[in-house]
Amino acid sequence: MTSSWKKTMKIAVTGAAGQISNHLLFMLASGEVFGRNQPISLQLLGSERSREALEGVAMELEDSLYPLLASVKLGIDPHKVFEDADWALLIGAKPRGPGMERKDLLDINGQIFVEQAKALNEVASRDCKMLVVGNPCNTNALIGLHNSPDLPARNWHALTRLDENRAKCQLALKAGKFYTSVTNVCVWGNHSTTQVPDFLNAKIAGKRASNVIRDSQWLKEEFTPKVANRGGALIKKWGRSSAASTAVSIADHLRSLYVPTPAGDCFSTAVYAKGNPYGVDEDLIFSMPCRSNGDGDYEIIDDFVIDDWLAAKLKESEDELLKERDCVGHLIPGAERAVCAIVEDTMLPGEN
Ligand code: LMR
């Protein structure tokens, strides 16, 4: 410790022996996410099956000699691993297996999030922030939120930053510009194939993206599905879900909350929609354009332009999330048990 270092931040990570974590943990420990004056403790949750692998991860972290890494704690009991956590990065979730219905996946992963949220509610720091990565992440986060009544609802996030990064990449490629010139890109809604990458409010080198890419057909009919299906396209190439780019986007997500958002820019995160200015059902975790003062908190930007096309797309994603919520009514305290009516296979980017 040097006198300029901040108080150690405790970061709990689930799915800690998995591929995403294998990239992310080293980024966190190096200081490139929270800053070179922010020591961290890693509290890693694995399963009985991954215990040995988790020990392997810890050995590699030790051998990397990161000065900012104050300690590494391993465990398989969330009540122990989440103790005093300032952040919980909830990456672990079951992938859909052969023959498994969507509602089964919602149910299986939902149960994991009930248990983890209850543990966070009991033992985490009272201002703990949660980022859900495990799919279906929006609905898992909603389940978590309703099972952690003593933690602030606004502290629950679901990751849509990967979708934002994918959208920026496609806009930059099409415009022939470097990706840093692409700003103010929000991906709205569900992290699923109904997600809505917003080219209406996006800017390229400070100009409206649609004034730089003067091809409305491409924007609506190629760009939009390409971003929404990118996870699936990647699985076809790799034979597994994105890992490195997901880890990078988690790092980007976290950094966005600790660095003030530049004027005229935004970042995407799926957050609790209560009080949102866009008329989205208030009891959903819905991705929206946000900005931060750099204090770890955020506000929803209220002046994004919504035209008829964008409004109709937002409604589709909202409807899908309402159906997902109906399917997990039994996991939400006080909710009515509703009928699970997911018909179309549109839930995860990687599953179409
Ligand atoms: C992604 O967007 O790459 C993943 O969420 C895909 C998936 O279904 O695992």
Short mmCIF file of C-alpha atoms and ligand atoms in Angstrom, two decimals:
data_model
loop_
_atom_site.label_atom_id
_atom_site.label_comp_id
_atom_site.label_asym_id
_atom_site.label_seq_id
_atom_site.Cartn_x
_atom_site.Cartn_y
_atom_site.Cartn_z
CA MET A 1 0.00 0.00 0.00
CA THR A 2 1.17 3.54 -0.69
CA SER A 3 -0.49 6.61 0.85
CA SER A 4 -2.12 7.54 -2.46
CA TRP A 5 -3.96 4.24 -2.74
CA LYS A 6 -7.69 4.07 -2.16
CA LYS A 7 -9.46 1.68 0.23
CA THR A 8 -9.40 -1.88 -1.11
CA MET A 9 -12.40 -2.70 -3.29
CA LYS A 10 -13.86 -6.17 -2.86
CA ILE A 11 -14.96 -7.73 -6.12
CA ALA A 12 -16.91 -10.98 -6.13
CA VAL A 13 -16.95 -12.91 -9.40
CA THR A 14 -19.10 -15.95 -10.18
CA GLY A 15 -18.25 -18.40 -12.94
CA ALA A 16 -14.72 -17.55 -11.91
CA ALA A 17 -13.13 -20.62 -13.50
CA GLY A 18 -14.78 -19.96 -16.86
CA GLN A 19 -13.44 -18.47 -20.07
CA ILE A 20 -14.80 -14.93 -19.60
CA SER A 21 -13.31 -14.71 -16.12
CA ASN A 22 -10.02 -16.06 -17.36
CA HIS A 23 -9.66 -12.85 -19.37
CA LEU A 24 -11.39 -10.50 -16.97
CA LEU A 25 -9.66 -11.33 -13.69
CA PHE A 26 -6.25 -10.38 -15.04
CA MET A 27 -7.58 -7.08 -16.37
CA LEU A 28 -9.09 -6.31 -12.97
CA ALA A 29 -5.93 -7.24 -11.08
CA SER A 30 -3.68 -5.19 -13.35
CA GLY A 31 -5.43 -1.92 -12.43
CA GLU A 32 -6.55 -1.14 -15.97
CA VAL A 33 -10.21 -1.16 -14.96
CA PHE A 34 -10.48 0.61 -11.61
CA GLY A 35 -7.23 2.57 -11.78
CA ARG A 36 -3.62 2.16 -10.74
CA ASN A 37 -4.35 3.49 -7.24
CA GLN A 38 -7.23 1.12 -6.52
CA PRO A 39 -6.23 -2.07 -4.73
CA ILE A 40 -8.71 -4.92 -5.07
CA SER A 41 -9.56 -8.19 -3.40
CA LEU A 42 -11.00 -10.89 -5.61
CA GLN A 43 -13.64 -13.19 -4.10
CA LEU A 44 -14.16 -16.01 -6.56
CA LEU A 45 -17.19 -18.28 -6.61
CA GLY A 46 -16.91 -21.64 -8.32
CA SER A 47 -18.73 -24.93 -8.04
CA GLU A 48 -17.76 -28.28 -6.60
CA ARG A 49 -16.94 -29.38 -10.15
CA SER A 50 -14.71 -26.38 -10.88
CA ARG A 51 -12.87 -26.32 -7.55
CA GLU A 52 -9.52 -27.51 -8.98
CA ALA A 53 -9.76 -25.13 -11.93
CA LEU A 54 -10.50 -22.28 -9.55
CA GLU A 55 -7.34 -23.10 -7.62
CA GLY A 56 -5.48 -23.02 -10.93
CA VAL A 57 -6.83 -19.53 -11.64
CA ALA A 58 -5.72 -18.37 -8.20
CA MET A 59 -2.22 -19.81 -8.80
CA GLU A 60 -1.93 -17.87 -12.06
CA LEU A 61 -3.08 -14.69 -10.33
CA GLU A 62 -0.46 -15.20 -7.61
CA ASP A 63 2.25 -15.85 -10.16
CA SER A 64 1.41 -12.62 -11.98
CA LEU A 65 2.67 -10.53 -9.00
CA TYR A 66 0.06 -7.79 -9.38
CA PRO A 67 0.84 -5.11 -6.76
CA LEU A 68 -2.80 -4.00 -6.61
CA LEU A 69 -4.14 -7.48 -5.90
CA ALA A 70 -4.50 -7.50 -2.11
CA SER A 71 -6.02 -10.97 -1.75
CA VAL A 72 -7.80 -13.79 -3.54
CA LYS A 73 -10.51 -15.74 -1.76
CA LEU A 74 -12.05 -18.89 -3.26
CA GLY A 75 -15.24 -20.70 -2.40
CA ILE A 76 -18.38 -22.44 -3.48
CA ASP A 77 -20.76 -20.93 -0.91
CA PRO A 78 -22.13 -17.54 -2.01
CA HIS A 79 -22.80 -16.56 1.61
CA LYS A 80 -19.07 -16.72 2.26
CA VAL A 81 -17.75 -15.52 -1.08
CA PHE A 82 -20.02 -12.44 -1.30
CA GLU A 83 -19.11 -11.16 2.18
CA ASP A 84 -18.72 -7.34 2.14
CA ALA A 85 -18.49 -7.32 -1.66
CA ASP A 86 -18.54 -3.85 -3.26
CA TRP A 87 -19.14 -5.36 -6.71
CA ALA A 88 -20.62 -8.69 -7.74
CA LEU A 89 -19.86 -9.69 -11.32
CA LEU A 90 -22.37 -12.48 -11.90
CA ILE A 91 -20.94 -14.30 -14.88
CA GLY A 92 -21.78 -17.93 -14.09
CA ALA A 93 -24.93 -19.41 -15.61
CA LYS A 94 -25.88 -22.66 -17.27
CA PRO A 95 -25.89 -22.67 -21.07
CA ARG A 96 -28.96 -24.14 -22.73
CA GLY A 97 -28.52 -27.86 -23.18
CA PRO A 98 -29.96 -30.11 -25.90
CA GLY A 99 -33.72 -30.47 -25.67
CA MET A 100 -33.99 -27.76 -23.03
CA GLU A 101 -36.90 -25.37 -23.48
CA ARG A 102 -36.39 -21.65 -23.00
CA LYS A 103 -38.63 -21.64 -20.00
CA ASP A 104 -36.44 -24.38 -18.48
CA LEU A 105 -33.37 -22.22 -18.98
CA LEU A 106 -35.13 -19.19 -17.48
CA ASP A 107 -36.11 -21.38 -14.56
CA ILE A 108 -32.73 -23.06 -13.98
CA ASN A 109 -30.70 -19.87 -14.24
CA GLY A 110 -33.37 -17.93 -12.40
CA GLN A 111 -33.00 -20.27 -9.40
CA ILE A 112 -29.25 -19.62 -9.35
CA PHE A 113 -29.93 -15.89 -9.25
CA VAL A 114 -32.50 -16.23 -6.46
CA GLU A 115 -29.90 -17.96 -4.31
CA GLN A 116 -27.10 -15.54 -5.17
CA ALA A 117 -29.30 -12.45 -4.69
CA LYS A 118 -30.42 -13.69 -1.27
CA ALA A 119 -26.81 -14.19 -0.27
CA LEU A 120 -25.84 -10.72 -1.54
CA ASN A 121 -28.78 -9.25 0.37
CA GLU A 122 -27.47 -10.80 3.57
CA VAL A 123 -23.72 -10.38 3.39
CA ALA A 124 -22.59 -7.90 0.69
CA SER A 125 -21.75 -4.25 1.27
CA ARG A 126 -24.97 -2.20 1.58
CA ASP A 127 -24.03 -0.31 -1.59
CA CYS A 128 -22.92 -3.39 -3.53
CA LYS A 129 -23.34 -3.06 -7.28
CA MET A 130 -24.24 -6.08 -9.37
CA LEU A 131 -23.52 -6.75 -13.03
CA VAL A 132 -25.28 -9.78 -14.50
CA VAL A 133 -23.57 -11.39 -17.48
CA GLY A 134 -25.02 -14.91 -17.29
CA ASN A 135 -27.90 -15.25 -19.73
CA PRO A 136 -30.75 -14.46 -19.95
CA CYS A 137 -29.09 -11.52 -18.21
CA ASN A 138 -31.90 -8.94 -18.14
CA THR A 139 -34.38 -11.32 -16.55
CA ASN A 140 -31.76 -12.85 -14.26
CA ALA A 141 -31.02 -9.31 -13.01
CA LEU A 142 -34.74 -8.66 -12.47
CA ILE A 143 -34.98 -11.86 -10.42
CA GLY A 144 -31.89 -10.80 -8.47
CA LEU A 145 -33.28 -7.35 -7.81
CA HIS A 146 -36.54 -8.71 -6.39
CA ASN A 147 -34.69 -11.15 -4.17
CA SER A 148 -32.38 -8.54 -2.63
CA PRO A 149 -34.81 -6.04 -1.09
CA ASP A 150 -32.16 -4.46 1.17
CA LEU A 151 -29.85 -3.51 -1.72
CA PRO A 152 -30.58 -0.51 -3.98
CA ALA A 153 -32.57 -1.65 -7.04
CA ARG A 154 -30.69 0.81 -9.22
CA ASN A 155 -27.44 -1.03 -8.43
CA TRP A 156 -28.49 -4.00 -10.58
CA HIS A 157 -27.11 -3.94 -14.13
CA ALA A 158 -27.23 -6.46 -16.98
CA LEU A 159 -24.47 -6.35 -19.57
CA THR A 160 -25.31 -4.77 -22.93
CA ARG A 161 -21.97 -3.10 -23.39
CA LEU A 162 -20.82 -5.96 -25.61
CA ASP A 163 -23.74 -5.16 -27.93
CA GLU A 164 -22.77 -1.46 -27.90
CA ASN A 165 -19.19 -2.32 -28.79
CA ARG A 166 -20.39 -4.57 -31.61
CA ALA A 167 -22.62 -1.76 -32.95
CA LYS A 168 -19.76 0.76 -32.84
CA CYS A 169 -17.52 -1.63 -34.72
CA GLN A 170 -20.05 -2.14 -37.54
CA LEU A 171 -20.77 1.60 -37.88
CA ALA A 172 -17.04 2.39 -37.98
CA LEU A 173 -16.38 -0.29 -40.61
CA LYS A 174 -19.23 0.91 -42.82
CA ALA A 175 -18.23 4.59 -42.50
CA GLY A 176 -14.54 3.81 -43.02
CA LYS A 177 -13.67 5.68 -39.80
CA PHE A 178 -11.77 4.63 -36.71
CA TYR A 179 -14.07 3.30 -34.01
CA THR A 180 -13.17 6.04 -31.52
CA SER A 181 -15.02 8.51 -33.74
CA VAL A 182 -18.27 6.58 -33.19
CA THR A 183 -20.06 7.94 -30.11
CA ASN A 184 -23.46 8.17 -28.43
CA VAL A 185 -24.37 4.59 -29.37
CA CYS A 186 -27.06 2.99 -27.25
CA VAL A 187 -28.22 -0.57 -27.62
CA TRP A 188 -31.71 -0.63 -26.12
CA GLY A 189 -33.77 -3.40 -24.56
CA ASN A 190 -33.02 -7.04 -24.03
CA HIS A 191 -29.64 -8.72 -24.57
CA SER A 192 -31.25 -10.94 -27.16
CA THR A 193 -31.97 -10.89 -30.85
CA THR A 194 -34.70 -8.28 -30.17
CA GLN A 195 -32.07 -5.80 -28.94
CA VAL A 196 -32.14 -2.43 -30.71
CA PRO A 197 -28.82 -0.89 -31.75
CA ASP A 198 -29.70 2.81 -32.12
CA PHE A 199 -28.30 4.43 -35.26
CA LEU A 200 -30.72 7.36 -34.98
CA ASN A 201 -28.91 8.99 -32.04
CA ALA A 202 -25.45 7.60 -32.84
CA LYS A 203 -22.76 9.98 -34.05
CA ILE A 204 -19.75 9.48 -36.29
CA ALA A 205 -17.07 12.17 -35.97
CA GLY A 206 -19.69 14.34 -34.24
CA LYS A 207 -22.30 14.06 -37.04
CA ARG A 208 -25.49 12.00 -36.99
CA ALA A 209 -24.57 8.49 -38.14
CA SER A 210 -27.40 8.55 -40.70
CA ASN A 211 -25.86 11.68 -42.28
CA VAL A 212 -22.52 9.90 -42.64
CA ILE A 213 -23.90 6.49 -43.70
CA ARG A 214 -26.62 7.62 -46.12
CA ASP A 215 -28.09 4.18 -46.55
CA SER A 216 -31.21 3.73 -44.48
CA GLN A 217 -31.80 0.26 -45.88
CA TRP A 218 -28.38 -0.89 -44.69
CA LEU A 219 -28.92 0.66 -41.26
CA LYS A 220 -32.33 -0.98 -40.77
CA GLU A 221 -31.94 -4.27 -42.59
CA GLU A 222 -28.26 -5.17 -42.33
CA PHE A 223 -26.69 -3.28 -39.44
CA THR A 224 -29.48 -4.00 -36.96
CA PRO A 225 -29.68 -7.82 -37.38
CA LYS A 226 -25.91 -8.10 -37.77
CA VAL A 227 -25.34 -6.60 -34.33
CA ALA A 228 -28.22 -8.53 -32.76
CA ASN A 229 -26.98 -11.85 -34.16
CA ARG A 230 -23.27 -11.28 -33.65
CA GLY A 231 -23.12 -13.58 -30.61
CA GLY A 232 -24.62 -16.42 -32.63
CA ALA A 233 -22.33 -15.80 -35.61
CA LEU A 234 -19.37 -15.96 -33.27
CA ILE A 235 -20.51 -19.23 -31.70
CA LYS A 236 -20.67 -20.74 -35.20
CA LYS A 237 -17.03 -19.76 -35.83
CA TRP A 238 -15.60 -20.55 -32.41
CA GLY A 239 -17.87 -23.35 -31.26
CA ARG A 240 -18.38 -21.46 -28.01
CA SER A 241 -19.67 -18.10 -26.78
CA SER A 242 -17.61 -14.94 -26.95
CA ALA A 243 -15.21 -14.76 -24.02
CA ALA A 244 -12.41 -12.23 -24.62
CA SER A 245 -14.70 -9.55 -26.08
CA THR A 246 -17.22 -10.13 -23.30
CA ALA A 247 -14.47 -9.60 -20.73
CA VAL A 248 -13.37 -6.41 -22.50
CA SER A 249 -16.94 -5.14 -22.50
CA ILE A 250 -17.32 -5.88 -18.77
CA ALA A 251 -14.16 -3.83 -18.21
CA ASP A 252 -15.60 -1.05 -20.41
CA HIS A 253 -18.88 -1.17 -18.50
CA LEU A 254 -17.12 -0.79 -15.15
CA ARG A 255 -14.81 1.97 -16.40
CA SER A 256 -17.80 3.92 -17.75
CA LEU A 257 -19.12 4.18 -14.20
CA TYR A 258 -15.85 5.47 -12.75
CA VAL A 259 -14.89 7.94 -15.48
CA PRO A 260 -17.21 10.92 -16.17
CA THR A 261 -19.09 10.42 -19.45
CA PRO A 262 -17.97 13.02 -22.02
CA ALA A 263 -20.66 15.59 -22.94
CA GLY A 264 -22.82 14.36 -25.82
CA ASP A 265 -21.88 10.73 -25.28
CA CYS A 266 -23.56 7.82 -23.49
CA PHE A 267 -23.01 4.21 -22.55
CA SER A 268 -25.48 1.34 -22.66
CA THR A 269 -26.43 -0.63 -19.62
CA ALA A 270 -29.57 -2.56 -18.79
CA VAL A 271 -30.90 -1.11 -15.54
CA TYR A 272 -34.11 -1.01 -13.56
CA ALA A 273 -36.62 0.90 -15.64
CA LYS A 274 -38.48 2.49 -12.70
CA GLY A 275 -39.06 6.16 -13.45
CA ASN A 276 -37.56 5.89 -16.95
CA PRO A 277 -38.43 8.74 -19.34
CA TYR A 278 -39.21 6.50 -22.34
CA GLY A 279 -42.44 4.85 -21.15
CA VAL A 280 -40.89 1.39 -20.83
CA ASP A 281 -42.66 -0.88 -18.30
CA GLU A 282 -41.18 0.16 -14.96
CA ASP A 283 -40.61 -3.36 -13.63
CA LEU A 284 -38.09 -4.51 -16.21
CA ILE A 285 -34.33 -4.45 -16.53
CA PHE A 286 -34.05 -2.64 -19.86
CA SER A 287 -30.98 -1.33 -21.63
CA MET A 288 -31.01 2.44 -22.03
CA PRO A 289 -28.59 5.30 -22.74
CA CYS A 290 -26.87 6.34 -19.53
CA ARG A 291 -24.21 8.73 -18.35
CA SER A 292 -22.12 8.86 -15.17
CA ASN A 293 -20.34 11.52 -13.10
CA GLY A 294 -17.63 8.96 -12.47
CA ASP A 295 -18.78 8.13 -8.94
CA GLY A 296 -19.89 4.56 -9.74
CA ASP A 297 -23.51 5.66 -10.20
CA TYR A 298 -25.38 6.60 -13.40
CA GLU A 299 -28.41 8.45 -14.71
CA ILE A 300 -30.64 7.59 -17.66
CA ILE A 301 -30.27 10.20 -20.41
CA ASP A 302 -33.74 11.56 -21.12
CA ASP A 303 -33.43 13.34 -24.45
CA PHE A 304 -32.74 10.59 -26.98
CA VAL A 305 -34.85 11.02 -30.13
CA ILE A 306 -37.29 8.15 -30.73
CA ASP A 307 -38.91 7.94 -34.18
CA ASP A 308 -41.70 5.54 -35.16
CA TRP A 309 -39.29 2.84 -36.35
CA LEU A 310 -37.26 2.94 -33.15
CA ALA A 311 -40.42 3.03 -31.00
CA ALA A 312 -41.77 -0.10 -32.70
CA LYS A 313 -38.45 -1.93 -32.21
CA LEU A 314 -38.30 -0.92 -28.53
CA LYS A 315 -41.82 -2.28 -28.08
CA GLU A 316 -40.78 -5.67 -29.52
CA SER A 317 -37.91 -5.96 -27.08
CA GLU A 318 -40.10 -4.77 -24.20
CA ASP A 319 -42.77 -7.35 -25.09
CA GLU A 320 -40.17 -10.10 -25.06
CA LEU A 321 -38.96 -9.04 -21.62
CA LEU A 322 -42.55 -8.94 -20.33
CA LYS A 323 -42.96 -12.54 -21.52
CA GLU A 324 -39.71 -13.55 -19.86
CA ARG A 325 -40.93 -11.90 -16.64
CA ASP A 326 -44.16 -13.90 -16.84
CA CYS A 327 -42.12 -17.09 -17.09
CA VAL A 328 -40.26 -16.38 -13.84
CA GLY A 329 -43.19 -15.15 -11.76
CA HIS A 330 -42.60 -18.05 -9.36
CA LEU A 331 -39.08 -16.72 -8.63
CA ILE A 332 -40.18 -13.15 -7.87
CA PRO A 333 -41.57 -12.65 -4.36
CA GLY A 334 -45.06 -11.20 -4.45
CA ALA A 335 -45.45 -11.58 -8.23
CA GLU A 336 -48.47 -13.26 -9.68
CA ARG A 337 -47.78 -16.68 -11.13
CA ALA A 338 -48.28 -16.08 -14.80
CA VAL A 339 -48.31 -18.40 -17.76
CA CYS A 340 -45.03 -18.78 -19.61
CA ALA A 341 -45.83 -17.95 -23.21
CA ILE A 342 -42.49 -17.68 -24.96
CA VAL A 343 -43.16 -18.96 -28.42
CA GLU A 344 -40.37 -17.73 -30.65
CA ASP A 345 -36.76 -18.65 -30.20
CA THR A 346 -35.44 -15.12 -29.92
CA MET A 347 -33.98 -15.01 -26.49
CA LEU A 348 -30.20 -15.19 -26.64
CA PRO A 349 -27.92 -13.81 -29.33
CA GLY A 350 -26.07 -17.09 -29.40
CA GLU A 351 -29.01 -19.35 -29.86
CA ASN A 352 -30.58 -18.66 -33.20
C1 LMR B 1 -23.09 -13.05 -26.77
O1 LMR B 1 -23.79 -12.07 -26.98
O2 LMR B 1 -22.00 -13.26 -27.34
C2 LMR B 1 -23.58 -14.12 -25.82
O3 LMR B 1 -24.55 -13.59 -24.97
C3 LMR B 1 -24.08 -15.26 -26.63
C4 LMR B 1 -24.64 -16.38 -25.82
O4 LMR B 1 -25.80 -16.73 -26.04
O5 LMR B 1 -23.93 -16.93 -24.98
#
